[in-house]
Amino acid sequence: MLETTRTSSGPASQQLERVTNILSEPDVSPFGKVSRIVGMTIEAKGLMASLGTVCIIQSVSGTEVEAQVVGFKESILLLMPFEGTEGLELGARIRVKNRSDQASVGQEALGRVLDARGEPLDGMPPPKCAQSVPLSGTTINPMSRDPVDEILDIGVRAINALLTMGCGQRIGLIAGSGVGKSVLLGMMTRFSSADVIVIGLIGERGREVKEFIEKILGVQGLRRSVVIASPADSSPLLRMRGASLAHCYAEYFRNQGKNVLLLMDSLTRVAHAQREIGLAVGEPPTVKGYPSSVFSLLPKMIERTGRGADGLGSITAIYTVLAEGDDLNDPVVDIARAALDGQIALSRDLADEGHFPAIDLQGSVSRLMQVLQSSEDQTRASTFRRLWASFQQNKDLVQVGAYQGGTNADLDRALRIKDDMLKFLLQDMNEECLLGDSLRDMRALIDGD
């Protein structure tokens, strides 16, 4: 019957012939096959799927690998596995698992350490989170967001008084390697007045994950935290998923009306993961090898945080930004400074002197401090910063005896109270300083002089 229809020349037979030809094409098959594997990129034919679709690749030997569609090349799908490509061969069968990547979130994750897939890393049963949300998050109309008008007590004296942060502010912690950013993050976690803390450890050394949780975060900090860890040996896709999952949990708790503190260590490793993905699917590199998708991804991720709409909670986000080689003109550092509401810069020179937290006041700013603090306290903070900068800039002259008193009024005053300023800026990692105490100490230091 089919053969007879094909040989006839009527419109109905021609339409049936076109449908038959389409159905015989591999592009509409529910299964596809691996046609090529290059590095971490898998090319597949015979399967139609949209960007972000999660697929299962099954080899002849029975090995199953989860992969996600990350791009297209004409009629070929470009996939990247969540783990590795070991055990796969040409012709391995591919089927769709989920048309979009979803995450399960809920209160049950508090006090838990999870991987990028939401599976436990702490040896406990998986959290039974019932709510499913898209990993990409939801967009909030900027005109619907509540203003940032409430101070967040971070528990660190120098930040509370001189770089005051608000609930819903986004700030960058810019530092090179080994200057104490992990310790400072731990202090913020334990001492912060936030209701819930979400920590994303993305692309860091696996050894540091356990050390951060046990030695820096501690039992007190973990009790009200959700930790998402995707260390450096994870695939770039898992590192990206870990960052998105941390934002999903922060958004979930914000929608519950809570003030959330999101700590992401680090934004630079997220950019590196997206660079690996972008270059693998053929994106042209730009400055320092970063494809253009990196520079659109980071602001989009940052905008998921901040104040919620209609009186809901807030997400105060602190993103660590690794200044490679202490280069503050790195493109990731530059885009972070432009997209965030301020930055806290850590100085290697101060760290080498044993000054912790090694906050460089001259390179740090909170852009919302002027709407959070009283004008009197803003004036005191500006005076403190000016005197400290004068002392730092002329320290060498003073040490060699080349400075004569009376030449510079600010420097004379700074030298008179430099020991008190230094004591104000130093803080042990186990010492908590509340917002009220921080402001009281600053007022006593500046007004008393």
Short mmCIF file of C-alpha atoms in Angstrom, two decimals, residues 30-442:
data_model
loop_
_atom_site.label_atom_id
_atom_site.label_comp_id
_atom_site.label_asym_id
_atom_site.label_seq_id
_atom_site.Cartn_x
_atom_site.Cartn_y
_atom_site.Cartn_z
CA PRO A 30 14.10 9.32 20.44
CA PHE A 31 17.65 8.00 20.47
CA GLY A 32 20.91 9.30 19.08
CA LYS A 33 24.43 8.02 18.71
CA VAL A 34 27.86 9.33 19.61
CA SER A 35 29.61 10.34 16.41
CA ARG A 36 32.76 11.91 17.84
CA ILE A 37 34.53 12.57 21.15
CA VAL A 38 37.05 15.41 21.38
CA GLY A 39 38.38 16.07 24.86
CA MET A 40 35.37 16.73 27.09
CA THR A 41 33.06 17.43 24.12
CA ILE A 42 30.78 14.72 22.76
CA GLU A 43 29.22 15.10 19.33
CA ALA A 44 25.91 13.31 18.74
CA LYS A 45 23.75 12.67 15.70
CA GLY A 46 20.18 11.46 15.36
CA LEU A 47 18.71 13.22 18.39
CA MET A 48 16.77 16.45 18.69
CA ALA A 49 17.17 18.27 22.01
CA SER A 50 17.22 21.85 23.21
CA LEU A 51 20.04 23.68 24.95
CA GLY A 52 20.36 22.58 28.57
CA THR A 53 18.75 19.16 28.04
CA VAL A 54 20.22 16.43 30.25
CA CYS A 55 20.88 13.18 28.39
CA ILE A 56 22.00 9.64 29.25
CA ILE A 57 24.76 8.09 27.14
CA GLN A 58 24.88 4.28 27.32
CA SER A 59 27.83 2.39 25.92
CA VAL A 60 27.75 -1.12 24.52
CA SER A 61 29.36 -2.39 27.72
CA GLY A 62 26.53 -0.90 29.80
CA THR A 63 28.36 2.17 31.13
CA GLU A 64 26.01 5.14 31.59
CA VAL A 65 27.19 8.74 31.58
CA GLU A 66 25.07 11.83 32.17
CA ALA A 67 25.74 14.72 29.82
CA GLN A 68 24.16 18.07 29.02
CA VAL A 69 23.59 19.78 25.69
CA VAL A 70 25.85 22.82 25.62
CA GLY A 71 25.77 23.78 21.93
CA PHE A 72 25.05 22.91 18.33
CA LYS A 73 27.03 22.61 15.12
CA GLU A 74 24.63 22.40 12.19
CA SER A 75 22.68 19.16 12.81
CA ILE A 76 25.13 17.88 15.43
CA LEU A 77 24.51 18.16 19.16
CA LEU A 78 27.44 19.16 21.36
CA LEU A 79 27.26 17.59 24.81
CA MET A 80 29.53 17.75 27.84
CA PRO A 81 29.51 15.01 30.50
CA PHE A 82 29.01 15.69 34.20
CA GLU A 83 31.86 13.32 35.00
CA GLY A 84 34.29 11.94 32.39
CA THR A 85 34.11 10.21 29.02
CA GLU A 86 35.77 6.99 30.16
CA GLY A 87 34.05 3.86 28.85
CA LEU A 88 32.29 5.59 25.95
CA GLU A 89 32.82 4.61 22.35
CA LEU A 90 31.61 5.72 18.93
CA GLY A 91 28.05 4.68 18.35
CA ALA A 92 27.08 4.75 22.04
CA ARG A 93 23.33 5.25 22.42
CA ILE A 94 21.96 8.58 23.71
CA ARG A 95 18.51 9.27 25.14
CA VAL A 96 16.92 12.32 26.76
CA LYS A 97 16.58 12.26 30.56
CA ASN A 98 15.26 15.77 31.32
CA ARG A 99 14.37 18.55 28.93
CA SER A 100 15.62 21.12 31.46
CA ASP A 101 17.98 20.93 34.43
CA GLN A 102 16.11 21.16 37.74
CA ALA A 103 17.26 21.37 41.36
CA SER A 104 15.56 20.15 44.53
CA VAL A 105 15.64 22.67 47.40
CA GLY A 106 14.20 22.84 50.89
CA GLN A 107 14.74 23.45 54.60
CA GLU A 108 16.06 19.88 54.94
CA ALA A 109 19.40 20.97 53.45
CA LEU A 110 20.31 23.19 56.43
CA GLY A 111 23.44 21.92 58.15
CA ARG A 112 24.34 19.73 55.18
CA VAL A 113 27.28 19.54 52.76
CA LEU A 114 26.15 18.70 49.22
CA ASP A 115 27.81 18.30 45.85
CA ALA A 116 26.81 20.02 42.63
CA ARG A 117 24.02 17.50 42.01
CA GLY A 118 22.55 17.95 45.48
CA GLU A 119 23.91 14.61 46.69
CA PRO A 120 25.40 14.46 50.22
CA LEU A 121 29.15 14.70 50.82
CA ASP A 122 28.86 14.42 54.60
CA GLY A 123 28.05 10.71 54.76
CA MET A 124 24.42 11.31 55.78
CA PRO A 125 21.26 10.32 53.86
CA PRO A 126 20.21 12.60 51.00
CA PRO A 127 18.04 15.53 52.14
CA LYS A 128 14.38 14.98 51.24
CA CYS A 129 13.77 18.30 49.52
CA ALA A 130 10.38 18.28 47.79
CA GLN A 131 10.42 21.58 45.89
CA SER A 132 11.88 21.52 42.38
CA VAL A 133 13.12 24.75 40.77
CA PRO A 134 14.94 25.55 37.52
CA LEU A 135 18.69 25.96 37.91
CA SER A 136 18.60 29.14 35.85
CA GLY A 137 16.51 30.91 38.51
CA THR A 138 13.82 33.51 38.02
CA THR A 139 14.19 37.14 36.96
CA ILE A 140 12.95 39.90 39.28
CA ASN A 141 11.68 43.14 37.81
CA PRO A 142 14.16 45.78 39.04
CA MET A 143 11.26 48.16 39.75
CA SER A 144 9.76 45.55 42.10
CA ARG A 145 12.83 45.14 44.30
CA ASP A 146 12.82 46.63 47.77
CA PRO A 147 15.60 49.16 48.51
CA VAL A 148 18.70 48.22 50.49
CA ASP A 149 18.12 50.19 53.69
CA GLU A 150 18.98 47.80 56.53
CA ILE A 151 22.51 47.24 57.86
CA LEU A 152 23.82 43.68 57.99
CA ASP A 153 26.02 43.04 61.02
CA ILE A 154 28.93 41.02 59.63
CA GLY A 155 30.81 40.64 62.93
CA VAL A 156 34.08 42.11 61.60
CA ARG A 157 35.01 45.47 63.12
CA ALA A 158 36.71 47.04 60.09
CA ILE A 159 33.85 46.09 57.75
CA ASN A 160 31.04 47.07 60.13
CA ALA A 161 32.43 50.55 60.77
CA LEU A 162 34.40 51.46 57.65
CA LEU A 163 32.79 49.39 54.88
CA THR A 164 29.24 49.04 56.18
CA MET A 165 27.18 46.47 54.31
CA GLY A 166 23.40 46.27 53.85
CA CYS A 167 20.97 43.36 53.58
CA GLY A 168 20.78 42.69 49.85
CA GLN A 169 24.12 44.23 48.91
CA ARG A 170 26.48 42.42 46.50
CA ILE A 171 30.17 42.84 47.22
CA GLY A 172 33.42 41.35 45.96
CA LEU A 173 36.24 40.05 48.13
CA ILE A 174 39.24 40.66 45.87
CA ALA A 175 42.46 38.93 46.84
CA GLY A 176 45.41 36.95 45.58
CA SER A 177 46.16 33.49 46.86
CA GLY A 178 47.20 32.98 50.48
CA VAL A 179 46.20 36.34 51.98
CA GLY A 180 43.46 35.08 54.31
CA LYS A 181 40.23 35.31 52.32
CA SER A 182 38.99 31.89 53.49
CA VAL A 183 39.54 32.85 57.13
CA LEU A 184 37.68 36.13 56.61
CA LEU A 185 34.81 34.24 54.96
CA GLY A 186 34.66 31.93 57.95
CA MET A 187 34.48 34.89 60.33
CA MET A 188 31.61 36.41 58.33
CA THR A 189 29.80 33.07 58.37
CA ARG A 190 30.03 32.54 62.12
CA PHE A 191 29.45 36.13 63.22
CA SER A 192 26.92 37.37 60.65
CA SER A 193 23.40 38.31 61.76
CA ALA A 194 21.89 36.68 58.62
CA ASP A 195 19.14 34.10 59.13
CA VAL A 196 20.55 31.56 56.67
CA ILE A 197 23.97 31.19 55.05
CA VAL A 198 24.58 29.50 51.71
CA ILE A 199 28.20 28.72 50.86
CA GLY A 200 29.39 27.77 47.40
CA LEU A 201 32.91 26.30 47.31
CA ILE A 202 33.50 26.23 43.58
CA GLY A 203 36.75 25.12 41.94
CA GLU A 204 38.83 25.13 45.12
CA ARG A 205 41.22 22.40 46.25
CA GLY A 206 39.45 19.36 47.67
CA ARG A 207 41.59 19.50 50.80
CA GLU A 208 40.35 23.01 51.52
CA VAL A 209 36.69 21.94 51.48
CA LYS A 210 37.05 19.79 54.59
CA GLU A 211 39.37 22.27 56.30
CA PHE A 212 36.97 25.15 55.68
CA ILE A 213 33.99 23.25 57.06
CA GLU A 214 35.70 21.73 60.12
CA LYS A 215 38.27 24.36 61.13
CA ILE A 216 36.95 27.67 59.81
CA LEU A 217 33.17 27.29 59.54
CA GLY A 218 32.78 25.07 62.60
CA VAL A 219 29.70 23.44 64.09
CA GLN A 220 28.13 26.79 64.98
CA GLY A 221 28.39 28.11 61.43
CA LEU A 222 27.32 24.87 59.74
CA ARG A 223 24.15 24.61 61.80
CA ARG A 224 22.45 27.43 59.85
CA SER A 225 24.26 26.90 56.56
CA VAL A 226 23.94 24.99 53.32
CA VAL A 227 27.30 24.15 51.77
CA ILE A 228 27.58 23.33 48.05
CA ALA A 229 31.04 21.99 47.15
CA SER A 230 32.32 21.35 43.65
CA PRO A 231 36.12 21.14 43.90
CA ALA A 232 38.71 21.70 41.21
CA ASP A 233 38.74 18.09 39.97
CA SER A 234 35.05 18.31 39.00
CA SER A 235 34.12 18.83 35.38
CA PRO A 236 33.49 22.43 34.30
CA LEU A 237 29.81 21.54 33.88
CA LEU A 238 29.57 20.42 37.52
CA ARG A 239 31.37 23.53 38.71
CA MET A 240 28.85 25.68 36.85
CA ARG A 241 26.01 23.59 38.23
CA GLY A 242 27.36 23.96 41.77
CA ALA A 243 27.35 27.76 41.43
CA SER A 244 23.79 27.72 40.08
CA LEU A 245 22.63 25.33 42.82
CA ALA A 246 24.01 27.65 45.54
CA HIS A 247 22.03 30.52 44.02
CA CYS A 248 18.90 28.33 43.88
CA TYR A 249 19.13 27.64 47.62
CA ALA A 250 19.70 31.33 48.35
CA GLU A 251 16.66 32.25 46.26
CA TYR A 252 14.56 29.60 48.01
CA PHE A 253 15.30 30.96 51.49
CA ARG A 254 14.86 34.55 50.29
CA ASN A 255 11.38 33.62 49.08
CA GLN A 256 10.68 32.38 52.62
CA GLY A 257 11.24 35.96 53.84
CA LYS A 258 14.69 35.32 55.32
CA ASN A 259 17.85 37.43 55.15
CA VAL A 260 20.34 35.18 53.37
CA LEU A 261 24.11 35.55 53.23
CA LEU A 262 25.54 33.94 50.09
CA LEU A 263 29.29 33.32 50.07
CA MET A 264 30.71 32.23 46.71
CA ASP A 265 34.33 31.11 46.65
CA SER A 266 35.18 31.86 43.98
CA LEU A 267 33.65 33.85 41.13
CA THR A 268 36.90 33.50 39.22
CA ARG A 269 36.65 29.69 39.20
CA VAL A 270 33.11 29.98 37.84
CA ALA A 271 34.48 32.14 35.03
CA HIS A 272 37.19 29.56 34.38
CA ALA A 273 34.58 26.80 34.13
CA GLN A 274 32.52 28.79 31.63
CA ARG A 275 35.69 29.52 29.67
CA GLU A 276 36.39 25.78 29.37
CA ILE A 277 32.84 25.13 28.20
CA GLY A 278 32.79 28.04 25.76
CA LEU A 279 36.11 27.17 24.14
CA ALA A 280 35.12 23.49 23.91
CA VAL A 281 32.02 24.30 21.85
CA GLY A 282 33.91 26.65 19.55
CA GLU A 283 33.40 30.14 20.98
CA PRO A 284 36.13 32.53 19.86
CA PRO A 285 38.38 33.65 22.72
CA THR A 286 38.75 37.31 23.62
CA VAL A 287 40.91 38.95 26.31
CA LYS A 288 42.96 36.38 28.28
CA GLY A 289 41.21 33.58 26.45
CA TYR A 290 37.77 34.31 27.91
CA PRO A 291 34.89 33.90 25.42
CA SER A 292 32.15 36.50 25.37
CA SER A 293 29.72 34.17 27.19
CA VAL A 294 31.74 34.68 30.41
CA PHE A 295 31.07 38.41 30.40
CA SER A 296 27.34 37.88 29.98
CA LEU A 297 27.16 35.03 32.52
CA LEU A 298 28.69 36.82 35.52
CA PRO A 299 26.33 39.85 35.64
CA LYS A 300 23.35 37.54 35.09
CA MET A 301 24.42 35.37 38.03
CA ILE A 302 25.06 38.37 40.27
CA GLU A 303 21.62 39.83 39.48
CA ARG A 304 19.96 36.73 40.92
CA THR A 305 20.94 38.04 44.35
CA GLY A 306 19.91 41.23 46.15
CA ARG A 307 16.61 42.26 47.70
CA GLY A 308 13.48 40.35 46.83
CA ALA A 309 10.19 41.76 45.62
CA ASP A 310 7.00 42.60 47.56
CA GLY A 311 8.53 42.59 51.02
CA LEU A 312 10.26 39.23 50.75
CA GLY A 313 13.74 38.55 52.14
CA SER A 314 17.15 39.45 50.79
CA ILE A 315 20.34 37.82 49.52
CA THR A 316 23.52 39.56 50.60
CA ALA A 317 26.18 38.14 48.31
CA ILE A 318 29.92 38.09 48.88
CA TYR A 319 31.88 36.80 45.89
CA THR A 320 35.57 36.11 46.22
CA VAL A 321 37.50 37.20 43.15
CA LEU A 322 40.97 35.75 42.69
CA ALA A 323 43.37 38.39 41.40
CA GLU A 324 45.83 36.13 39.58
CA GLY A 325 49.35 37.36 40.16
CA ASP A 326 47.80 40.18 42.26
CA ASP A 327 46.67 41.74 38.97
CA LEU A 328 43.74 44.02 39.79
CA ASN A 329 43.23 44.69 36.06
CA ASP A 330 42.31 41.06 35.35
CA PRO A 331 39.11 40.99 33.21
CA VAL A 332 37.16 39.00 35.82
CA VAL A 333 38.20 41.46 38.54
CA ASP A 334 37.22 44.35 36.30
CA ILE A 335 33.75 43.01 35.44
CA ALA A 336 33.14 42.09 39.10
CA ARG A 337 33.93 45.63 40.21
CA ALA A 338 31.53 46.99 37.61
CA ALA A 339 28.65 44.62 38.44
CA LEU A 340 28.92 44.59 42.26
CA ASP A 341 27.97 47.16 44.91
CA GLY A 342 31.50 47.51 46.21
CA GLN A 343 34.64 45.54 46.95
CA ILE A 344 36.84 44.52 49.85
CA ALA A 345 40.45 44.24 48.71
CA LEU A 346 42.97 42.18 50.68
CA SER A 347 46.61 43.27 50.63
CA ARG A 348 49.52 40.83 50.36
CA ASP A 349 51.84 43.37 52.00
CA LEU A 350 49.59 43.57 55.06
CA ALA A 351 49.29 39.78 55.18
CA ASP A 352 53.09 39.46 55.03
CA GLU A 353 53.27 41.77 58.07
CA GLY A 354 50.89 39.51 60.01
CA HIS A 355 48.05 42.04 59.73
CA PHE A 356 44.76 40.08 59.67
CA PRO A 357 42.23 40.57 58.31
CA ALA A 358 44.49 42.10 55.65
CA ILE A 359 41.91 44.62 54.41
CA ASP A 360 43.35 47.30 52.15
CA LEU A 361 41.19 50.31 52.98
CA GLN A 362 42.53 52.31 50.04
CA GLY A 363 41.32 49.69 47.55
CA SER A 364 38.01 48.93 49.29
CA VAL A 365 34.65 50.67 49.10
CA SER A 366 31.01 50.05 50.01
CA ARG A 367 28.83 51.93 47.53
CA LEU A 368 25.76 51.72 49.77
CA MET A 369 27.40 52.94 52.96
CA GLN A 370 26.15 56.49 52.35
CA VAL A 371 22.51 55.36 52.57
CA LEU A 372 23.09 53.03 55.54
CA GLN A 373 25.17 55.07 57.98
CA SER A 374 24.45 58.41 59.62
CA SER A 375 26.30 61.42 58.22
CA GLU A 376 28.29 61.73 61.45
CA ASP A 377 29.55 58.14 61.29
CA GLN A 378 30.31 58.54 57.58
CA THR A 379 32.48 61.56 58.43
CA ARG A 380 34.30 59.58 61.13
CA ALA A 381 34.87 56.66 58.74
CA SER A 382 36.24 59.02 56.07
CA THR A 383 38.56 60.60 58.62
CA PHE A 384 39.81 57.20 59.74
CA ARG A 385 40.47 56.11 56.15
CA ARG A 386 42.25 59.38 55.33
CA LEU A 387 44.53 59.17 58.36
CA TRP A 388 45.30 55.50 57.77
CA ALA A 389 46.12 56.19 54.09
CA SER A 390 48.42 59.06 55.08
CA PHE A 391 50.29 56.81 57.48
CA GLN A 392 50.64 53.98 54.96
CA GLN A 393 51.87 56.27 52.19
CA ASN A 394 54.53 57.90 54.39
CA LYS A 395 55.50 54.92 56.53
CA ASP A 396 58.89 54.50 54.89
CA LEU A 397 59.80 58.17 55.45
CA VAL A 398 58.86 57.87 59.10
CA GLN A 399 60.81 54.67 59.62
CA VAL A 400 64.06 56.12 58.23
CA GLY A 401 63.62 59.37 60.20
CA ALA A 402 63.21 61.55 57.11
CA TYR A 403 59.89 63.07 58.18
CA GLN A 404 59.78 66.21 60.33
CA GLY A 405 56.77 66.78 62.55
CA GLY A 406 54.52 69.70 61.64
CA THR A 407 54.91 69.24 57.88
CA ASN A 408 51.64 67.35 57.37
CA ALA A 409 48.76 67.77 59.81
CA ASP A 410 47.03 64.53 58.79
CA LEU A 411 50.25 62.55 59.13
CA ASP A 412 50.98 64.11 62.52
CA ARG A 413 47.56 63.07 63.75
CA ALA A 414 47.90 59.62 62.20
CA LEU A 415 51.25 59.06 63.94
CA ARG A 416 49.69 60.10 67.23
CA ILE A 417 46.93 57.46 67.05
CA LYS A 418 48.48 54.85 64.71
CA ASP A 419 48.68 52.21 67.45
CA ASP A 420 44.98 52.67 68.22
CA MET A 421 44.10 52.50 64.52
CA LEU A 422 46.13 49.34 64.10
CA LYS A 423 44.44 47.77 67.12
CA PHE A 424 41.06 48.74 65.64
CA LEU A 425 41.81 47.05 62.29
CA LEU A 426 43.27 43.84 63.73
CA GLN A 427 40.85 41.11 64.78
CA ASP A 428 41.43 37.49 65.76
CA MET A 429 39.50 34.91 63.75
CA ASN A 430 37.66 33.78 66.91
CA GLU A 431 36.80 37.31 68.08
CA GLU A 432 33.34 38.66 67.28
CA CYS A 433 32.68 42.39 67.16
CA LEU A 434 29.06 43.44 66.86
CA LEU A 435 27.94 46.44 64.83
CA GLY A 436 27.22 48.59 67.89
CA ASP A 437 30.63 47.85 69.40
CA SER A 438 32.35 48.58 66.08
CA LEU A 439 30.75 52.00 65.76
CA ARG A 440 31.38 52.80 69.43
CA ASP A 441 35.10 51.99 69.08
CA MET A 442 35.38 54.12 65.93
#
